[in-house]
Coordinates of C-alpha atoms and ligand atoms in Angstrom, one line a residue:
M271 CA 0.0 0.2 -0.2
P272 CA 1.7 3.3 -1.2
V273 CA 1.4 6.2 1.6
L274 CA 2.1 8.6 -1.7
D275 CA 1.0 8.0 -5.2
V276 CA 2.7 10.8 -7.9
R277 CA 1.1 9.8 -11.2
D278 CA 2.2 11.9 -14.3
L279 CA 3.1 15.1 -12.7
K280 CA 4.1 18.0 -14.9
A281 CA 5.4 21.3 -13.5
Y282 CA 7.1 24.2 -15.3
Y283 CA 8.7 27.5 -14.3
I284 CA 6.5 29.9 -16.8
T285 CA 8.3 32.9 -17.1
D286 CA 7.2 36.3 -18.7
R287 CA 10.1 38.7 -19.8
Y288 CA 9.0 41.5 -21.9
G289 CA 6.6 39.5 -23.8
R290 CA 9.0 36.2 -24.2
I291 CA 7.7 33.4 -22.5
S292 CA 10.4 30.9 -21.5
R293 CA 9.3 27.4 -19.9
V294 CA 11.8 25.4 -17.6
R295 CA 10.6 21.9 -17.7
A296 CA 11.8 20.9 -14.2
V297 CA 9.1 18.1 -13.6
D298 CA 8.4 16.2 -16.6
E299 CA 5.3 13.4 -16.5
V300 CA 7.0 11.9 -13.3
S301 CA 5.3 9.0 -11.8
F302 CA 6.4 6.9 -8.6
Q303 CA 5.1 5.5 -5.5
V304 CA 6.3 5.7 -2.1
H305 CA 5.7 2.7 0.9
K306 CA 5.2 3.0 4.4
N307 CA 8.2 3.4 6.8
E308 CA 10.3 2.8 3.4
I309 CA 13.4 5.5 2.9
Y310 CA 13.1 6.6 -1.0
G311 CA 15.8 8.4 -2.6
I312 CA 15.8 10.8 -5.3
A313 CA 19.3 11.4 -7.0
G314 CA 20.7 13.1 -9.8
E315 CA 22.8 16.1 -11.2
S316 CA 22.2 19.7 -9.7
G317 CA 19.3 21.0 -11.7
C318 CA 17.7 18.3 -12.7
G319 CA 14.5 19.0 -11.0
K320 CA 14.8 17.4 -7.8
S321 CA 13.9 20.0 -5.3
S322 CA 11.4 21.4 -7.9
L323 CA 9.6 17.7 -7.7
L324 CA 9.8 18.2 -3.8
K325 CA 8.2 21.4 -3.5
V326 CA 5.1 20.2 -6.0
V327 CA 4.5 16.7 -4.3
S328 CA 4.8 18.6 -0.6
G329 CA 2.5 21.4 -1.6
L330 CA 5.1 24.1 -1.3
S331 CA 5.0 25.1 -4.8
K332 CA 4.6 28.8 -6.0
P333 CA 4.7 30.7 -9.0
P334 CA 6.5 30.8 -11.4
L335 CA 6.5 27.0 -10.7
R336 CA 3.3 26.0 -12.4
I337 CA 1.5 22.5 -12.0
L338 CA 0.2 21.7 -15.4
D339 CA -0.8 18.0 -15.1
G340 CA -0.9 15.1 -12.6
E341 CA -1.9 13.9 -9.3
V342 CA -0.5 13.8 -6.0
I343 CA -2.5 11.3 -3.8
Y344 CA -1.7 10.6 -0.2
K345 CA -2.8 7.8 1.5
F346 CA -3.1 7.8 5.7
D347 CA -5.2 5.4 7.4
D348 CA -8.2 5.1 5.4
N349 CA -8.2 8.6 4.2
E350 CA -7.3 9.3 0.4
L351 CA -6.5 12.9 -0.4
N352 CA -5.2 15.0 -3.6
M353 CA -2.7 17.3 -2.9
L354 CA -3.4 19.2 -6.0
S355 CA -6.8 19.5 -5.5
L356 CA -6.6 21.1 -1.9
K357 CA -8.4 24.5 -2.5
D358 CA -6.4 26.9 -0.3
D359 CA -3.1 27.2 2.0
K360 CA -5.6 26.6 5.0
Q361 CA -6.2 22.8 3.8
R362 CA -2.6 22.6 2.6
R363 CA -1.1 23.7 6.2
Q364 CA -3.4 21.3 7.9
L365 CA -2.1 18.7 5.7
R366 CA 1.4 19.6 6.6
G367 CA 0.9 20.0 9.9
T368 CA -0.6 16.8 11.0
H369 CA 1.1 14.2 8.1
I370 CA 3.6 15.8 6.3
S371 CA 7.1 17.9 7.0
S372 CA 10.0 19.3 5.1
I373 CA 13.4 19.8 5.5
P374 CA 14.1 22.3 2.9
Q375 CA 17.5 22.9 1.0
A376 CA 20.1 25.0 2.6
S377 CA 17.6 25.1 5.9
M378 CA 20.3 24.8 8.7
N379 CA 20.5 28.9 7.8
V380 CA 16.8 29.3 8.5
L381 CA 17.0 29.5 12.1
N382 CA 16.4 32.9 13.6
P383 CA 19.6 34.2 14.7
V384 CA 18.3 36.2 17.6
K385 CA 16.2 33.7 18.9
R386 CA 17.4 31.1 21.2
I387 CA 16.5 27.3 19.9
E388 CA 13.7 26.9 22.5
K389 CA 11.9 29.8 21.0
S390 CA 11.9 28.4 17.2
F391 CA 10.8 24.9 18.7
Q392 CA 7.7 27.1 20.4
D393 CA 6.7 28.9 17.3
F394 CA 7.1 25.9 15.3
V395 CA 4.7 23.7 17.5
S396 CA 2.1 26.5 18.3
V397 CA 1.6 26.9 14.5
H398 CA 0.0 23.7 14.6
F399 CA -0.5 22.5 18.1
E400 CA -2.0 24.7 21.1
I401 CA 0.4 25.0 23.7
N402 CA -1.6 25.7 27.1
N403 CA 1.1 24.0 29.4
K404 CA 4.9 24.7 29.3
A405 CA 5.6 21.8 31.6
Q406 CA 3.9 19.5 28.7
F407 CA 5.9 21.4 26.0
N408 CA 9.1 20.9 27.7
E409 CA 8.3 17.4 28.2
M410 CA 7.5 16.9 24.6
V411 CA 10.7 18.5 23.4
R412 CA 12.8 16.5 26.1
E413 CA 11.4 13.2 25.1
H414 CA 11.9 13.9 21.3
L415 CA 15.5 15.1 22.0
S416 CA 16.5 12.2 24.2
A417 CA 14.9 9.8 21.5
L418 CA 17.0 11.5 19.0
G419 CA 20.2 11.4 21.1
L420 CA 20.3 15.3 21.4
D421 CA 21.2 17.3 24.5
W422 CA 18.5 19.4 26.0
D423 CA 21.2 22.0 26.6
I424 CA 20.8 23.2 22.7
M425 CA 17.4 24.3 23.7
H426 CA 19.1 27.5 25.4
A427 CA 21.6 28.0 22.7
Y428 CA 21.7 30.9 19.8
P429 CA 22.2 29.6 16.3
H430 CA 25.6 30.8 16.1
Q431 CA 26.7 29.2 19.1
L432 CA 26.0 25.8 17.3
S433 CA 28.1 24.0 14.7
G434 CA 26.8 23.5 11.1
G435 CA 26.2 19.9 11.9
M436 CA 24.4 20.6 15.3
R437 CA 22.2 23.0 13.6
Q438 CA 21.1 20.5 10.8
R439 CA 20.4 18.3 13.7
V440 CA 18.3 20.8 15.4
I441 CA 16.3 21.7 12.0
I442 CA 15.7 17.8 11.6
A443 CA 14.7 17.8 15.2
L444 CA 12.4 20.5 14.4
A445 CA 10.8 19.0 11.3
T446 CA 10.0 15.7 13.4
I447 CA 8.6 16.7 16.9
L448 CA 4.7 16.4 15.8
K449 CA 6.0 13.0 14.5
P450 CA 4.9 13.3 10.8
D451 CA 3.8 10.5 8.8
I452 CA 6.2 11.6 5.5
I453 CA 9.2 13.6 5.7
F454 CA 10.8 15.2 2.9
A455 CA 14.4 16.2 3.2
D456 CA 16.1 18.1 0.7
E457 CA 20.0 17.9 0.4
P458 CA 20.2 17.8 4.4
T459 CA 23.8 16.6 4.4
T460 CA 25.1 18.3 1.7
A461 CA 26.7 21.7 3.5
L462 CA 28.4 19.2 5.9
D463 CA 32.1 17.9 5.9
V464 CA 31.8 13.8 5.7
V465 CA 32.5 13.1 9.5
V466 CA 29.4 15.4 10.3
Q467 CA 27.3 13.7 7.3
R468 CA 27.6 10.4 8.8
G469 CA 25.8 11.5 12.2
V470 CA 23.1 13.2 10.3
V471 CA 22.6 10.1 8.2
Q472 CA 22.3 8.2 11.1
L473 CA 19.9 10.7 12.8
I474 CA 17.9 10.1 9.8
K475 CA 17.6 6.4 9.9
K476 CA 17.2 6.5 13.6
I477 CA 14.1 8.6 13.2
N478 CA 12.6 6.2 10.6
E479 CA 13.2 3.6 13.0
E480 CA 11.7 4.9 15.9
Q481 CA 8.8 6.9 14.2
H482 CA 7.6 4.3 11.7
N483 CA 7.6 6.9 9.1
T484 CA 8.0 7.4 5.7
I485 CA 11.3 9.6 4.5
I486 CA 11.7 10.8 0.9
M487 CA 15.5 12.0 0.6
V488 CA 16.9 14.2 -2.2
T489 CA 20.5 14.4 -2.4
H490 CA 22.8 14.6 -5.4
D491 CA 25.3 12.5 -3.4
M492 CA 24.9 8.6 -4.1
A493 CA 27.0 7.8 -1.3
I494 CA 24.5 9.0 1.3
H495 CA 21.9 7.0 -1.2
A496 CA 23.9 3.8 -0.6
N497 CA 24.0 4.2 3.0
L498 CA 20.6 5.2 3.7
C499 CA 17.9 4.6 1.0
D500 CA 15.7 1.2 0.6
R501 CA 14.7 2.3 -2.9
L502 CA 16.1 5.0 -5.2
A503 CA 14.8 7.0 -8.3
I504 CA 17.6 8.6 -10.7
M505 CA 16.2 11.8 -12.1
Y506 CA 18.2 13.2 -15.0
A507 CA 16.6 16.5 -17.0
G508 CA 13.2 16.7 -15.2
K509 CA 12.4 12.9 -15.5
I510 CA 12.7 9.7 -13.8
V511 CA 15.2 7.7 -15.6
E512 CA 15.6 4.5 -13.2
E513 CA 14.1 3.5 -10.5
A514 CA 14.8 0.1 -8.4
D515 CA 16.0 -1.0 -4.6
A516 CA 19.0 0.4 -3.7
H517 CA 21.0 -2.9 -4.0
T518 CA 19.9 -3.3 -7.4
I519 CA 20.7 0.5 -8.2
F520 CA 24.5 0.0 -7.0
H521 CA 24.9 -3.5 -8.3
D522 CA 22.7 -4.0 -11.3
A523 CA 21.7 -0.4 -12.8
K524 CA 20.8 -0.6 -16.3
H525 CA 20.7 3.3 -17.5
P526 CA 23.7 4.6 -18.9
Y527 CA 22.9 7.9 -17.0
T528 CA 23.2 5.9 -13.5
T529 CA 26.1 3.8 -14.5
M530 CA 27.7 7.2 -15.1
L531 CA 26.8 8.2 -11.8
L532 CA 28.0 5.3 -10.1
K533 CA 31.5 5.9 -11.7
S534 CA 32.1 9.1 -10.0
L535 CA 32.0 7.1 -6.7
P536 CA 35.0 5.9 -5.2
K537 CA 35.3 2.4 -4.1
I538 CA 37.5 0.4 -1.7
G539 CA 40.3 -1.6 -3.2
D540 CA 39.6 0.0 -6.5
E541 CA 42.8 1.5 -7.8
S542 CA 41.6 2.7 -11.3
E543 CA 41.0 6.6 -11.4
R544 CA 37.4 8.1 -10.9
E545 CA 35.6 9.2 -14.2
S546 CA 33.5 12.2 -13.5
A547 CA 30.4 12.5 -15.9
P548 CA 31.4 13.9 -19.1
G549 CA 29.3 16.7 -20.6
A550 CA 26.6 18.4 -19.0
P551 CA 22.8 18.3 -18.3
P552 CA 20.8 20.2 -21.1
S553 CA 18.9 23.4 -20.4
L554 CA 15.6 22.5 -19.4
V555 CA 14.2 25.2 -21.5
D556 CA 15.4 23.4 -24.7
V557 CA 15.4 19.6 -24.0
P558 CA 17.1 17.3 -26.4
P559 CA 14.5 15.8 -28.8
G560 CA 14.2 11.9 -28.1
C561 CA 15.7 10.5 -25.0
R562 CA 17.4 13.8 -23.0
F563 CA 20.4 11.8 -22.2
H564 CA 21.3 10.7 -25.7
P565 CA 23.6 13.7 -26.4
R566 CA 26.0 12.3 -23.4
C567 CA 25.3 8.3 -23.7
P568 CA 27.8 6.0 -25.3
K569 CA 24.9 3.8 -26.4
A570 CA 22.8 6.4 -28.3
T571 CA 21.6 5.3 -31.7
E572 CA 19.3 7.2 -34.2
L573 CA 16.4 5.9 -32.6
C574 CA 17.6 7.4 -29.1
C575 CA 17.6 10.7 -30.6
K576 CA 14.1 10.9 -32.0
E577 CA 12.2 9.0 -29.9
E578 CA 11.8 9.0 -26.0
P579 CA 11.7 5.8 -24.3
Q580 CA 9.2 5.3 -21.5
L581 CA 9.8 4.4 -18.0
I582 CA 9.1 0.7 -18.1
E583 CA 9.3 -2.1 -15.5
I584 CA 12.1 -4.5 -16.7
E585 CA 12.0 -6.8 -13.8
K586 CA 9.6 -6.7 -10.5
G587 CA 10.1 -3.5 -8.9
H588 CA 12.8 -2.4 -11.3
R589 CA 12.0 0.6 -13.9
V590 CA 14.3 1.8 -16.7
A591 CA 13.6 4.3 -19.4
C592 CA 16.2 3.1 -22.3
F593 CA 15.5 1.4 -25.5
H594 CA 18.8 -0.5 -25.0
E595 CA 17.2 -1.9 -21.8
G596 CA 13.8 -3.2 -23.6
G597 CA 12.3 0.3 -23.6
S598 CA 9.4 1.1 -25.6
R599 CA 8.3 4.2 -27.4
Ligands
ADP630 N1 12.5 30.0 -9.6 C1 12.8 29.6 -10.7 N2 12.6 30.3 -11.9 C2 13.0 29.7 -13.3 N3 13.7 28.4 -13.1 C3 14.1 27.9 -12.0 C4 13.6 28.5 -10.7 N4 14.1 27.8 -10.0 C5 14.8 26.8 -10.4 N5 14.7 26.6 -11.9 C6 15.1 25.7 -12.8 O1 14.6 24.6 -12.6 C7 15.4 23.5 -12.9 C8 15.5 22.3 -11.5 O2 15.9 23.1 -10.4 P1 16.0 22.5 -9.2 O3 14.5 21.8 -8.9 O4 16.5 23.3 -8.3 O5 17.1 21.1 -9.6 P2 18.1 20.4 -8.4 O6 17.2 20.3 -7.0 O7 17.8 19.0 -9.1 O8 19.2 20.9 -8.4 C9 17.0 24.0 -13.0 O9 17.0 24.1 -14.5 C10 16.8 25.4 -12.6 O10 17.6 26.4 -13.1
MG631 MG1 17.8 21.1 -4.9

């Protein structure tokens, strides 16, 4: 049973500059399902549409990002609702308060510098939950921090007194205090050094185990996905090009783009040189015809330059969009 079912989602940045309309095809016919209690990763180079996809799915998109088509269905208990048909901000906020929560990109700098962390917690919680009783609030925060292995003392600190890694943990603690069913995390480890990254990855795992919730994790960093995710979608130029369980992605990837991404990863004992992905992703204003990856693909044929391969299931749970892997038009 999926908790999130995204169908044929299409969202473009549409801007009008002096009568010249530009369309950035950031999310182009994207479909995927996420199941209860799993950690679902979304990977791909910068600019491929990961953050835009998260914004639309979590109900945070705003102009110039426009939703042109598709459905975003959430299923909680026996309740089913389509995020895109919610009429107003109030309904969206309600859904976000009770069921879903986001850790946005570059969020560790959003803590108010002149407020102690405790005040940020009070402000966040009071938006969704009435705090009548300070002792009860303190108890709730204390329990949550202790479950996450964080020290109560951080509540009295100002953001600048905490390291970047600690600020990111505070943001994660904030985003999870109301025990949401689904958490969207956008590059939560990107600004941190590798040692601190490990702590943040462990924290996310712990939340998933303790709260039995679902986590959708976006990062361009394949090493983080390898350590964290149950299943993984690879995005290229606004589309999902491959999706499978993490083991299959790392050991039996089929899409040439996935293979290219993995080649840039270091492996213990492997002395051969790392290869960075050659070429650059296309502009999403002017996407190549056919398979969007064909200009960089070592396997590209005439068909790939003309027709667009669909994302199809080649074995159970493994979807690929490539003519060389049984892809269809
Ligand atoms: N406000 C905006 N207006 C126009 N284009 C945008 C805007 N924000 C992002 N984009 C473009 O949308 C595409 C996808 O961006 P984004 O979703 O941020 O990618 P990612 O998170 O994978 O790095 C990029 O080409 C980016 O330049
Ligand atoms: Mg991003």
